[in-house]
């Protein structure tokens, strides 16, 4: 049924932490709840839940999470214990490491991929 | 412009600076300075170590650092602020604790000289307002809100449109 919006239906919980557009966090973000970024983050992100890097966001950070979904732009290495999704029009410069990795057609990617964990 | 909302969840911890526009709610821990073109709501579970500059603030959690807002500041009953506070209008709910100086006006230059709010804690009794020193001697406990306004500060307040409500429900 939900074939058409497959990528987005998984986009979960409005709860957790939201870095809205117009906000810049320079430093380290940690925690164990979902993180959604519309703004800018520089530094390091390390949590045990989902990180969603939304369209329009700019992330210059290494990201560690259980699941990473990229719709925006990331410069940094991504490590996920579960999966990494790089969506169409997303831009990633950095290495990916996760048991499951998906890079959609149209995404820009430069880096290495490692699928062991 | 500042219609975006930002939220720092309960179990999130940010170490570093937060700068930008929009209203922000924080329930987690932040170690670093916040500079916001918008209002900041620090929920009861929040813990902030750092200075804040914002349009308005509502504090329900713990803050160690200086707070400067252009508009209103509200200390909820669960608030614990250790640092200086500057706002154009200030209200404090009964139960809130404030250790530091506050000034309610629009010109920061009128704020009494800052004292070290973190790190080294020299002989505090030197810089404490007279009334607080007296109450400390009397009670041997840290002073709470209501005991910390010196005559100098009260005079300062009376010159401004600030309202201070400390004992209402």
mmCIF file with all atom_site columns, N, CA, C and O in Angstrom, chain B residues 104-147:
data_model
loop_
_atom_site.group_PDB
_atom_site.id
_atom_site.type_symbol
_atom_site.label_atom_id
_atom_site.label_alt_id
_atom_site.label_comp_id
_atom_site.label_asym_id
_atom_site.label_entity_id
_atom_site.label_seq_id
_atom_site.pdbx_PDB_ins_code
_atom_site.Cartn_x
_atom_site.Cartn_y
_atom_site.Cartn_z
_atom_site.occupancy
_atom_site.B_iso_or_equiv
_atom_site.pdbx_formal_charge
_atom_site.auth_seq_id
_atom_site.auth_comp_id
_atom_site.auth_asym_id
_atom_site.auth_atom_id
_atom_site.pdbx_PDB_model_num
ATOM 1   N N  . UNK B 1 104 ? 16.418 44.839 35.956 1.00 0.00 ? 104 UNK B N  1
ATOM 2   C CA . UNK B 1 104 ? 15.343 44.856 34.981 1.00 0.00 ? 104 UNK B CA 1
ATOM 3   C C  . UNK B 1 104 ? 15.318 46.216 34.309 1.00 0.00 ? 104 UNK B C  1
ATOM 4   O O  . UNK B 1 104 ? 14.815 47.177 34.846 1.00 0.00 ? 104 UNK B O  1
ATOM 5   N N  . UNK B 1 105 ? 15.935 46.294 33.199 1.00 0.00 ? 105 UNK B N  1
ATOM 6   C CA . UNK B 1 105 ? 15.958 47.535 32.440 1.00 0.00 ? 105 UNK B CA 1
ATOM 7   C C  . UNK B 1 105 ? 16.477 47.226 31.052 1.00 0.00 ? 105 UNK B C  1
ATOM 8   O O  . UNK B 1 105 ? 16.871 46.105 30.757 1.00 0.00 ? 105 UNK B O  1
ATOM 9   N N  . UNK B 1 106 ? 16.503 48.249 30.233 1.00 0.00 ? 106 UNK B N  1
ATOM 10  C CA . UNK B 1 106 ? 16.912 47.996 28.857 1.00 0.00 ? 106 UNK B CA 1
ATOM 11  C C  . UNK B 1 106 ? 18.382 48.305 28.621 1.00 0.00 ? 106 UNK B C  1
ATOM 12  O O  . UNK B 1 106 ? 18.924 47.950 27.602 1.00 0.00 ? 106 UNK B O  1
ATOM 13  N N  . UNK B 1 107 ? 19.011 48.963 29.562 1.00 0.00 ? 107 UNK B N  1
ATOM 14  C CA . UNK B 1 107 ? 20.410 49.329 29.337 1.00 0.00 ? 107 UNK B CA 1
ATOM 15  C C  . UNK B 1 107 ? 21.341 48.460 30.174 1.00 0.00 ? 107 UNK B C  1
ATOM 16  O O  . UNK B 1 107 ? 21.435 48.624 31.384 1.00 0.00 ? 107 UNK B O  1
ATOM 17  N N  . UNK B 1 108 ? 22.044 47.539 29.536 1.00 0.00 ? 108 UNK B N  1
ATOM 18  C CA . UNK B 1 108 ? 22.902 46.614 30.278 1.00 0.00 ? 108 UNK B CA 1
ATOM 19  C C  . UNK B 1 108 ? 23.999 47.340 31.052 1.00 0.00 ? 108 UNK B C  1
ATOM 20  O O  . UNK B 1 108 ? 24.532 46.812 32.020 1.00 0.00 ? 108 UNK B O  1
ATOM 21  N N  . UNK B 1 109 ? 24.328 48.559 30.648 1.00 0.00 ? 109 UNK B N  1
ATOM 22  C CA . UNK B 1 109 ? 25.394 49.285 31.322 1.00 0.00 ? 109 UNK B CA 1
ATOM 23  C C  . UNK B 1 109 ? 25.014 49.588 32.774 1.00 0.00 ? 109 UNK B C  1
ATOM 24  O O  . UNK B 1 109 ? 25.865 49.829 33.615 1.00 0.00 ? 109 UNK B O  1
ATOM 25  N N  . UNK B 1 110 ? 23.712 49.564 33.038 1.00 0.00 ? 110 UNK B N  1
ATOM 26  C CA . UNK B 1 110 ? 23.278 49.851 34.403 1.00 0.00 ? 110 UNK B CA 1
ATOM 27  C C  . UNK B 1 110 ? 23.446 48.673 35.337 1.00 0.00 ? 110 UNK B C  1
ATOM 28  O O  . UNK B 1 110 ? 23.313 48.797 36.550 1.00 0.00 ? 110 UNK B O  1
ATOM 29  N N  . UNK B 1 111 ? 23.712 47.512 34.767 1.00 0.00 ? 111 UNK B N  1
ATOM 30  C CA . UNK B 1 111 ? 23.855 46.326 35.595 1.00 0.00 ? 111 UNK B CA 1
ATOM 31  C C  . UNK B 1 111 ? 25.075 46.487 36.505 1.00 0.00 ? 111 UNK B C  1
ATOM 32  O O  . UNK B 1 111 ? 26.125 46.916 36.062 1.00 0.00 ? 111 UNK B O  1
ATOM 33  N N  . UNK B 1 112 ? 24.925 46.130 37.759 1.00 0.00 ? 112 UNK B N  1
ATOM 34  C CA . UNK B 1 112 ? 26.070 46.197 38.649 1.00 0.00 ? 112 UNK B CA 1
ATOM 35  C C  . UNK B 1 112 ? 27.198 45.337 38.106 1.00 0.00 ? 112 UNK B C  1
ATOM 36  O O  . UNK B 1 112 ? 26.940 44.368 37.387 1.00 0.00 ? 112 UNK B O  1
ATOM 37  N N  . UNK B 1 113 ? 28.431 45.670 38.415 1.00 0.00 ? 113 UNK B N  1
ATOM 38  C CA . UNK B 1 113 ? 29.552 44.887 37.877 1.00 0.00 ? 113 UNK B CA 1
ATOM 39  C C  . UNK B 1 113 ? 29.378 43.411 38.151 1.00 0.00 ? 113 UNK B C  1
ATOM 40  O O  . UNK B 1 113 ? 29.002 43.021 39.261 1.00 0.00 ? 113 UNK B O  1
ATOM 41  N N  . UNK B 1 114 ? 29.657 42.625 37.129 1.00 0.00 ? 114 UNK B N  1
ATOM 42  C CA . UNK B 1 114 ? 29.451 41.181 37.258 1.00 0.00 ? 114 UNK B CA 1
ATOM 43  C C  . UNK B 1 114 ? 30.465 40.596 38.232 1.00 0.00 ? 114 UNK B C  1
ATOM 44  O O  . UNK B 1 114 ? 31.572 41.094 38.371 1.00 0.00 ? 114 UNK B O  1
ATOM 45  N N  . UNK B 1 115 ? 30.056 39.560 38.876 1.00 0.00 ? 115 UNK B N  1
ATOM 46  C CA . UNK B 1 115 ? 31.003 38.828 39.716 1.00 0.00 ? 115 UNK B CA 1
ATOM 47  C C  . UNK B 1 115 ? 31.232 37.487 39.061 1.00 0.00 ? 115 UNK B C  1
ATOM 48  O O  . UNK B 1 115 ? 30.434 37.082 38.213 1.00 0.00 ? 115 UNK B O  1
ATOM 49  N N  . UNK B 1 116 ? 32.280 36.796 39.389 1.00 0.00 ? 116 UNK B N  1
ATOM 50  C CA . UNK B 1 116 ? 32.501 35.476 38.777 1.00 0.00 ? 116 UNK B CA 1
ATOM 51  C C  . UNK B 1 116 ? 31.338 34.561 39.111 1.00 0.00 ? 116 UNK B C  1
ATOM 52  O O  . UNK B 1 116 ? 31.021 34.373 40.278 1.00 0.00 ? 116 UNK B O  1
ATOM 53  N N  . UNK B 1 117 ? 30.702 34.058 38.067 1.00 0.00 ? 117 UNK B N  1
ATOM 54  C CA . UNK B 1 117 ? 29.509 33.252 38.334 1.00 0.00 ? 117 UNK B CA 1
ATOM 55  C C  . UNK B 1 117 ? 29.838 31.771 38.367 1.00 0.00 ? 117 UNK B C  1
ATOM 56  O O  . UNK B 1 117 ? 29.075 30.970 38.857 1.00 0.00 ? 117 UNK B O  1
ATOM 57  N N  . UNK B 1 118 ? 30.972 31.399 37.817 1.00 0.00 ? 118 UNK B N  1
ATOM 58  C CA . UNK B 1 118 ? 31.301 29.982 37.776 1.00 0.00 ? 118 UNK B CA 1
ATOM 59  C C  . UNK B 1 118 ? 32.739 29.781 38.195 1.00 0.00 ? 118 UNK B C  1
ATOM 60  O O  . UNK B 1 118 ? 33.491 30.718 38.335 1.00 0.00 ? 118 UNK B O  1
ATOM 61  N N  . UNK B 1 119 ? 33.116 28.574 38.271 1.00 0.00 ? 119 UNK B N  1
ATOM 62  C CA . UNK B 1 119 ? 34.510 28.249 38.558 1.00 0.00 ? 119 UNK B CA 1
ATOM 63  C C  . UNK B 1 119 ? 34.886 28.680 39.961 1.00 0.00 ? 119 UNK B C  1
ATOM 64  O O  . UNK B 1 119 ? 34.246 28.293 40.924 1.00 0.00 ? 119 UNK B O  1
ATOM 65  N N  . UNK B 1 120 ? 35.897 29.508 40.051 1.00 0.00 ? 120 UNK B N  1
ATOM 66  C CA . UNK B 1 120 ? 36.390 29.903 41.353 1.00 0.00 ? 120 UNK B CA 1
ATOM 67  C C  . UNK B 1 120 ? 35.308 30.611 42.148 1.00 0.00 ? 120 UNK B C  1
ATOM 68  O O  . UNK B 1 120 ? 34.609 31.470 41.645 1.00 0.00 ? 120 UNK B O  1
ATOM 69  N N  . UNK B 1 121 ? 35.170 30.227 43.352 1.00 0.00 ? 121 UNK B N  1
ATOM 70  C CA . UNK B 1 121 ? 34.210 30.887 44.222 1.00 0.00 ? 121 UNK B CA 1
ATOM 71  C C  . UNK B 1 121 ? 34.974 31.519 45.382 1.00 0.00 ? 121 UNK B C  1
ATOM 72  O O  . UNK B 1 121 ? 35.255 30.858 46.369 1.00 0.00 ? 121 UNK B O  1
ATOM 73  N N  . UNK B 1 122 ? 35.368 32.760 45.204 1.00 0.00 ? 122 UNK B N  1
ATOM 74  C CA . UNK B 1 122 ? 36.076 33.435 46.283 1.00 0.00 ? 122 UNK B CA 1
ATOM 75  C C  . UNK B 1 122 ? 35.118 33.701 47.434 1.00 0.00 ? 122 UNK B C  1
ATOM 76  O O  . UNK B 1 122 ? 33.990 33.206 47.426 1.00 0.00 ? 122 UNK B O  1
ATOM 77  N N  . UNK B 1 123 ? 35.566 34.466 48.378 1.00 0.00 ? 123 UNK B N  1
ATOM 78  C CA . UNK B 1 123 ? 34.705 34.731 49.518 1.00 0.00 ? 123 UNK B CA 1
ATOM 79  C C  . UNK B 1 123 ? 33.451 35.454 49.057 1.00 0.00 ? 123 UNK B C  1
ATOM 80  O O  . UNK B 1 123 ? 33.463 36.648 48.787 1.00 0.00 ? 123 UNK B O  1
ATOM 81  N N  . UNK B 1 124 ? 32.401 34.706 48.959 1.00 0.00 ? 124 UNK B N  1
ATOM 82  C CA . UNK B 1 124 ? 31.179 35.257 48.395 1.00 0.00 ? 124 UNK B CA 1
ATOM 83  C C  . UNK B 1 124 ? 30.568 36.328 49.268 1.00 0.00 ? 124 UNK B C  1
ATOM 84  O O  . UNK B 1 124 ? 29.870 37.189 48.785 1.00 0.00 ? 124 UNK B O  1
ATOM 85  N N  . UNK B 1 125 ? 30.773 36.205 50.566 1.00 0.00 ? 125 UNK B N  1
ATOM 86  C CA . UNK B 1 125 ? 30.103 37.136 51.446 1.00 0.00 ? 125 UNK B CA 1
ATOM 87  C C  . UNK B 1 125 ? 30.519 38.579 51.145 1.00 0.00 ? 125 UNK B C  1
ATOM 88  O O  . UNK B 1 125 ? 29.781 39.509 51.390 1.00 0.00 ? 125 UNK B O  1
ATOM 89  N N  . UNK B 1 126 ? 31.700 38.723 50.540 1.00 0.00 ? 126 UNK B N  1
ATOM 90  C CA . UNK B 1 126 ? 32.148 40.056 50.153 1.00 0.00 ? 126 UNK B CA 1
ATOM 91  C C  . UNK B 1 126 ? 31.156 40.733 49.220 1.00 0.00 ? 126 UNK B C  1
ATOM 92  O O  . UNK B 1 126 ? 30.819 41.883 49.382 1.00 0.00 ? 126 UNK B O  1
ATOM 93  N N  . UNK B 1 127 ? 30.730 39.956 48.227 1.00 0.00 ? 127 UNK B N  1
ATOM 94  C CA . UNK B 1 127 ? 29.947 40.587 47.179 1.00 0.00 ? 127 UNK B CA 1
ATOM 95  C C  . UNK B 1 127 ? 28.437 40.452 47.405 1.00 0.00 ? 127 UNK B C  1
ATOM 96  O O  . UNK B 1 127 ? 27.659 40.952 46.629 1.00 0.00 ? 127 UNK B O  1
ATOM 97  N N  . UNK B 1 128 ? 28.059 39.761 48.429 1.00 0.00 ? 128 UNK B N  1
ATOM 98  C CA . UNK B 1 128 ? 26.628 39.580 48.627 1.00 0.00 ? 128 UNK B CA 1
ATOM 99  C C  . UNK B 1 128 ? 25.984 40.876 49.115 1.00 0.00 ? 128 UNK B C  1
ATOM 100 O O  . UNK B 1 128 ? 26.601 41.637 49.849 1.00 0.00 ? 128 UNK B O  1
ATOM 101 N N  . UNK B 1 129 ? 24.768 41.081 48.695 1.00 0.00 ? 129 UNK B N  1
ATOM 102 C CA . UNK B 1 129 ? 24.046 42.233 49.208 1.00 0.00 ? 129 UNK B CA 1
ATOM 103 C C  . UNK B 1 129 ? 23.918 42.128 50.731 1.00 0.00 ? 129 UNK B C  1
ATOM 104 O O  . UNK B 1 129 ? 23.869 41.033 51.277 1.00 0.00 ? 129 UNK B O  1
ATOM 105 N N  . UNK B 1 130 ? 23.811 43.282 51.338 1.00 0.00 ? 130 UNK B N  1
ATOM 106 C CA . UNK B 1 130 ? 23.780 43.335 52.800 1.00 0.00 ? 130 UNK B CA 1
ATOM 107 C C  . UNK B 1 130 ? 22.671 42.464 53.378 1.00 0.00 ? 130 UNK B C  1
ATOM 108 O O  . UNK B 1 130 ? 22.890 41.662 54.281 1.00 0.00 ? 130 UNK B O  1
ATOM 109 N N  . UNK B 1 131 ? 21.483 42.594 52.824 1.00 0.00 ? 131 UNK B N  1
ATOM 110 C CA . UNK B 1 131 ? 20.355 41.857 53.381 1.00 0.00 ? 131 UNK B CA 1
ATOM 111 C C  . UNK B 1 131 ? 20.588 40.357 53.307 1.00 0.00 ? 131 UNK B C  1
ATOM 112 O O  . UNK B 1 131 ? 20.180 39.614 54.187 1.00 0.00 ? 131 UNK B O  1
ATOM 113 N N  . UNK B 1 132 ? 21.261 39.913 52.231 1.00 0.00 ? 132 UNK B N  1
ATOM 114 C CA . UNK B 1 132 ? 21.489 38.487 52.112 1.00 0.00 ? 132 UNK B CA 1
ATOM 115 C C  . UNK B 1 132 ? 22.518 38.025 53.128 1.00 0.00 ? 132 UNK B C  1
ATOM 116 O O  . UNK B 1 132 ? 22.391 36.979 53.728 1.00 0.00 ? 132 UNK B O  1
ATOM 117 N N  . UNK B 1 133 ? 23.527 38.854 53.326 1.00 0.00 ? 133 UNK B N  1
ATOM 118 C CA . UNK B 1 133 ? 24.525 38.493 54.311 1.00 0.00 ? 133 UNK B CA 1
ATOM 119 C C  . UNK B 1 133 ? 23.886 38.347 55.678 1.00 0.00 ? 133 UNK B C  1
ATOM 120 O O  . UNK B 1 133 ? 24.126 37.409 56.395 1.00 0.00 ? 133 UNK B O  1
ATOM 121 N N  . UNK B 1 134 ? 23.008 39.295 55.985 1.00 0.00 ? 134 UNK B N  1
ATOM 122 C CA . UNK B 1 134 ? 22.333 39.247 57.272 1.00 0.00 ? 134 UNK B CA 1
ATOM 123 C C  . UNK B 1 134 ? 21.521 37.979 57.389 1.00 0.00 ? 134 UNK B C  1
ATOM 124 O O  . UNK B 1 134 ? 21.609 37.250 58.369 1.00 0.00 ? 134 UNK B O  1
ATOM 125 N N  . UNK B 1 135 ? 20.779 37.681 56.323 1.00 0.00 ? 135 UNK B N  1
ATOM 126 C CA . UNK B 1 135 ? 19.892 36.522 56.420 1.00 0.00 ? 135 UNK B CA 1
ATOM 127 C C  . UNK B 1 135 ? 20.713 35.230 56.485 1.00 0.00 ? 135 UNK B C  1
ATOM 128 O O  . UNK B 1 135 ? 20.309 34.253 57.090 1.00 0.00 ? 135 UNK B O  1
ATOM 129 N N  . UNK B 1 136 ? 21.862 35.248 55.846 1.00 0.00 ? 136 UNK B N  1
ATOM 130 C CA . UNK B 1 136 ? 22.707 34.048 55.904 1.00 0.00 ? 136 UNK B CA 1
ATOM 131 C C  . UNK B 1 136 ? 23.213 33.806 57.294 1.00 0.00 ? 136 UNK B C  1
ATOM 132 O O  . UNK B 1 136 ? 23.229 32.707 57.798 1.00 0.00 ? 136 UNK B O  1
ATOM 133 N N  . UNK B 1 137 ? 23.648 34.882 57.918 1.00 0.00 ? 137 UNK B N  1
ATOM 134 C CA . UNK B 1 137 ? 24.137 34.755 59.281 1.00 0.00 ? 137 UNK B CA 1
ATOM 135 C C  . UNK B 1 137 ? 23.006 34.234 60.165 1.00 0.00 ? 137 UNK B C  1
ATOM 136 O O  . UNK B 1 137 ? 23.185 33.361 60.997 1.00 0.00 ? 137 UNK B O  1
ATOM 137 N N  . UNK B 1 138 ? 21.827 34.760 59.914 1.00 0.00 ? 138 UNK B N  1
ATOM 138 C CA . UNK B 1 138 ? 20.694 34.383 60.744 1.00 0.00 ? 138 UNK B CA 1
ATOM 139 C C  . UNK B 1 138 ? 20.288 32.934 60.514 1.00 0.00 ? 138 UNK B C  1
ATOM 140 O O  . UNK B 1 138 ? 20.008 32.197 61.450 1.00 0.00 ? 138 UNK B O  1
ATOM 141 N N  . UNK B 1 139 ? 20.263 32.502 59.259 1.00 0.00 ? 139 UNK B N  1
ATOM 142 C CA . UNK B 1 139 ? 19.679 31.191 58.988 1.00 0.00 ? 139 UNK B CA 1
ATOM 143 C C  . UNK B 1 139 ? 20.722 30.130 58.685 1.00 0.00 ? 139 UNK B C  1
ATOM 144 O O  . UNK B 1 139 ? 20.407 28.960 58.645 1.00 0.00 ? 139 UNK B O  1
ATOM 145 N N  . UNK B 1 140 ? 21.948 30.537 58.396 1.00 0.00 ? 140 UNK B N  1
ATOM 146 C CA . UNK B 1 140 ? 23.004 29.596 58.010 1.00 0.00 ? 140 UNK B CA 1
ATOM 147 C C  . UNK B 1 140 ? 22.649 28.822 56.760 1.00 0.00 ? 140 UNK B C  1
ATOM 148 O O  . UNK B 1 140 ? 23.131 27.734 56.530 1.00 0.00 ? 140 UNK B O  1
ATOM 149 N N  . UNK B 1 141 ? 21.782 29.356 55.976 1.00 0.00 ? 141 UNK B N  1
ATOM 150 C CA . UNK B 1 141 ? 21.393 28.668 54.739 1.00 0.00 ? 141 UNK B CA 1
ATOM 151 C C  . UNK B 1 141 ? 21.606 29.601 53.565 1.00 0.00 ? 141 UNK B C  1
ATOM 152 O O  . UNK B 1 141 ? 21.618 30.807 53.733 1.00 0.00 ? 141 UNK B O  1
ATOM 153 N N  . UNK B 1 142 ? 21.742 29.012 52.362 1.00 0.00 ? 142 UNK B N  1
ATOM 154 C CA . UNK B 1 142 ? 21.855 29.881 51.200 1.00 0.00 ? 142 UNK B CA 1
ATOM 155 C C  . UNK B 1 142 ? 20.608 30.745 51.069 1.00 0.00 ? 142 UNK B C  1
ATOM 156 O O  . UNK B 1 142 ? 19.498 30.275 51.340 1.00 0.00 ? 142 UNK B O  1
ATOM 157 N N  . UNK B 1 143 ? 20.821 31.943 50.679 1.00 0.00 ? 143 UNK B N  1
ATOM 158 C CA . UNK B 1 143 ? 19.695 32.848 50.573 1.00 0.00 ? 143 UNK B CA 1
ATOM 159 C C  . UNK B 1 143 ? 18.782 32.457 49.422 1.00 0.00 ? 143 UNK B C  1
ATOM 160 O O  . UNK B 1 143 ? 19.225 31.955 48.401 1.00 0.00 ? 143 UNK B O  1
ATOM 161 N N  . UNK B 1 144 ? 17.510 32.649 49.622 1.00 0.00 ? 144 UNK B N  1
ATOM 162 C CA . UNK B 1 144 ? 16.548 32.355 48.566 1.00 0.00 ? 144 UNK B CA 1
ATOM 163 C C  . UNK B 1 144 ? 16.064 33.668 47.984 1.00 0.00 ? 144 UNK B C  1
ATOM 164 O O  . UNK B 1 144 ? 16.454 34.744 48.415 1.00 0.00 ? 144 UNK B O  1
ATOM 165 N N  . UNK B 1 145 ? 15.182 33.528 47.023 1.00 0.00 ? 145 UNK B N  1
ATOM 166 C CA . UNK B 1 145 ? 14.641 34.729 46.396 1.00 0.00 ? 145 UNK B CA 1
ATOM 167 C C  . UNK B 1 145 ? 13.902 35.561 47.427 1.00 0.00 ? 145 UNK B C  1
ATOM 168 O O  . UNK B 1 145 ? 13.250 35.038 48.312 1.00 0.00 ? 145 UNK B O  1
ATOM 169 N N  . UNK B 1 146 ? 14.011 36.846 47.267 1.00 0.00 ? 146 UNK B N  1
ATOM 170 C CA . UNK B 1 146 ? 13.303 37.715 48.188 1.00 0.00 ? 146 UNK B CA 1
ATOM 171 C C  . UNK B 1 146 ? 14.277 38.297 49.186 1.00 0.00 ? 146 UNK B C  1
ATOM 172 O O  . UNK B 1 146 ? 14.060 39.365 49.719 1.00 0.00 ? 146 UNK B O  1
ATOM 173 N N  . UNK B 1 147 ? 15.347 37.574 49.416 1.00 0.00 ? 147 UNK B N  1
ATOM 174 C CA . UNK B 1 147 ? 16.312 38.068 50.377 1.00 0.00 ? 147 UNK B CA 1
ATOM 175 C C  . UNK B 1 147 ? 17.493 38.719 49.674 1.00 0.00 ? 147 UNK B C  1
ATOM 176 O O  . UNK B 1 147 ? 18.394 39.211 50.312 1.00 0.00 ? 147 UNK B O  1
#
